[in-house]
C-alpha atoms as a printed R data frame, in Angstrom:
   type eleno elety resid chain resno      x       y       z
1  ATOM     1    CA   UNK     A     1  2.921 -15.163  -6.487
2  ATOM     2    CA   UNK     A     2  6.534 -13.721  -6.123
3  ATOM     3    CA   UNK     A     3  6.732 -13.598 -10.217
4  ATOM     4    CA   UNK     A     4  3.765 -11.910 -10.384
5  ATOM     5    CA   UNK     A     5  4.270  -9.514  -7.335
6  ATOM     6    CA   UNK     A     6  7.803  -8.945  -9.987
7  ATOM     7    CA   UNK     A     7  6.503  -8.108 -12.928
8  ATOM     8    CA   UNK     A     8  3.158  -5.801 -11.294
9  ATOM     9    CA   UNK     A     9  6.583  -3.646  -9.833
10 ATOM    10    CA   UNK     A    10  6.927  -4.514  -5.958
11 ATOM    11    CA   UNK     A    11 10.318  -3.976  -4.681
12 ATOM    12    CA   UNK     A    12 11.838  -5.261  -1.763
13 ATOM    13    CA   UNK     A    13 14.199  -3.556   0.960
14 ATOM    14    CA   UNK     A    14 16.802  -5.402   3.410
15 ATOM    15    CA   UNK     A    15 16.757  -3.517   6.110
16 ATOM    16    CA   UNK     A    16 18.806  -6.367   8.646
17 ATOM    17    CA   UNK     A    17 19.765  -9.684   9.036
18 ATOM    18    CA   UNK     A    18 20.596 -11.521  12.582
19 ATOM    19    CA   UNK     A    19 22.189 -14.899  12.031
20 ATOM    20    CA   UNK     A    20 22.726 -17.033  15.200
21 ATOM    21    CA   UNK     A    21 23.942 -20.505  15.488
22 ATOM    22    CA   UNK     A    22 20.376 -21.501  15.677
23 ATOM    23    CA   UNK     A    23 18.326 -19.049  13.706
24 ATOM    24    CA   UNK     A    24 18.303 -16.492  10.367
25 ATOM    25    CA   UNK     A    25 16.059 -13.315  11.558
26 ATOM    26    CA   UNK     A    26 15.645 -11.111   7.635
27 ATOM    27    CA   UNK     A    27 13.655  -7.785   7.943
28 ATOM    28    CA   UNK     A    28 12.919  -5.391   5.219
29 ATOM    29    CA   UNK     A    29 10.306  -3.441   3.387
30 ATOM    30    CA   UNK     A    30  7.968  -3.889   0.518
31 ATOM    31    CA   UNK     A    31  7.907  -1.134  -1.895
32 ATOM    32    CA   UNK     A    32  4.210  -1.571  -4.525
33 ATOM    33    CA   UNK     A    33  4.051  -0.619  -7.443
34 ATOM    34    CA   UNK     A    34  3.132   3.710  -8.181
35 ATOM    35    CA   UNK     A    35 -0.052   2.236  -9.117
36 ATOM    36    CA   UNK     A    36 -0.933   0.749  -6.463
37 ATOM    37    CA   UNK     A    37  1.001   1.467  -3.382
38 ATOM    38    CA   UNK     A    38 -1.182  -0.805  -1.463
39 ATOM    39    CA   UNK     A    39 -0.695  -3.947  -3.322
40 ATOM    40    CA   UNK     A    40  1.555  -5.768  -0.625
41 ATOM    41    CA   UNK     A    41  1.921  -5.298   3.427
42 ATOM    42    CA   UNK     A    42  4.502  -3.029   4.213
43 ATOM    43    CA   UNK     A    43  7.102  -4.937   5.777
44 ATOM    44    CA   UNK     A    44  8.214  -8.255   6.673
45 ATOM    45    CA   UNK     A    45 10.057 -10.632   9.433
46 ATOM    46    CA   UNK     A    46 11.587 -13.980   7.967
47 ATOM    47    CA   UNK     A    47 12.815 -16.372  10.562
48 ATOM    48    CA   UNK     A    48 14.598 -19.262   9.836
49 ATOM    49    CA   UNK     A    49 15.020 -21.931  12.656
50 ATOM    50    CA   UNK     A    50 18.399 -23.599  11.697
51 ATOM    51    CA   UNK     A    51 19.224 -27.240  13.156
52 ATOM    52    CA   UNK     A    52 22.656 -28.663  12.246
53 ATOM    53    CA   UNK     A    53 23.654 -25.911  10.144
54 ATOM    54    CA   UNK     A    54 20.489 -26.551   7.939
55 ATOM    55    CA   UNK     A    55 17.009 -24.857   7.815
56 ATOM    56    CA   UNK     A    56 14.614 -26.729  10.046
57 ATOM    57    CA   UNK     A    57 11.738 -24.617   9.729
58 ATOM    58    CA   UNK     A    58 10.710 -20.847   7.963
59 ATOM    59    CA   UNK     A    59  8.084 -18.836   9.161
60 ATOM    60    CA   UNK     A    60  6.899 -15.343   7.221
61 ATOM    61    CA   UNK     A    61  5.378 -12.612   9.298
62 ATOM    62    CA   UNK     A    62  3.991  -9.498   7.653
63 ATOM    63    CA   UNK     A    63  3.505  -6.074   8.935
64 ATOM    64    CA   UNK     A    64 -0.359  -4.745   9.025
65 ATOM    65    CA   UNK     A    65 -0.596  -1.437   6.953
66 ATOM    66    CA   UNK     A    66 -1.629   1.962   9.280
67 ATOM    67    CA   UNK     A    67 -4.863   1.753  10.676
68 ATOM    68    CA   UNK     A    68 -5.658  -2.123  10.043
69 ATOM    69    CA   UNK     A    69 -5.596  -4.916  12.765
70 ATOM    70    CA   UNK     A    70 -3.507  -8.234  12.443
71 ATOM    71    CA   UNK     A    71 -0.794  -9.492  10.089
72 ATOM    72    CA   UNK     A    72 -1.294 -11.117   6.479
C-alpha cells in the first residue's frame, strides 16, 4: 500500500516528533496526489509504545477529512 500510495504521488509532512523514555509520538501531513487530492486522510498520529529501549507496540491514527465523522 505505501509503494503504491508512492508511485500514485502522496507526499508526506513531519510536522513533530515527542520521544519519551517510554513512547515515540510522530505527527505529520499527507499531501495526494494533484489528481486526486482526496486519495489519503489528511494527517496522521504514530505512537510507538517503547519497553526496554525497544518498540513494544505501534498504533496508526488518521485524521478524518472536513466534514466526515471518525478516523480511517
Amino acid at each position: 500500500m505505501v509503494e503504491e500510495d508512492r508511485t500514485a504521488g502522496v507526499r508526506y509532512r513531519l510536522d513533530a516528533v515527542t520521544a519519551g523514555r517510554d513512547l515515540v509520538l510522530v505527527e505529520g501531513g499527507v499531501i495526494g496526489p494533484a489528481d486526486d487530492p482526496d486519495h489519503c486522510p489528511p494527517g496522521f498520529v504514530w505512537l510507538q509504545a517503547l519497553e526496554g529501549g525497544r518498540g513494544r507496540q505501534v498504533r496508526f491514527l488518521y485524521a478524518a477529512r472536513d466534514g466526515g465523522g471518525g478516523t480511517a
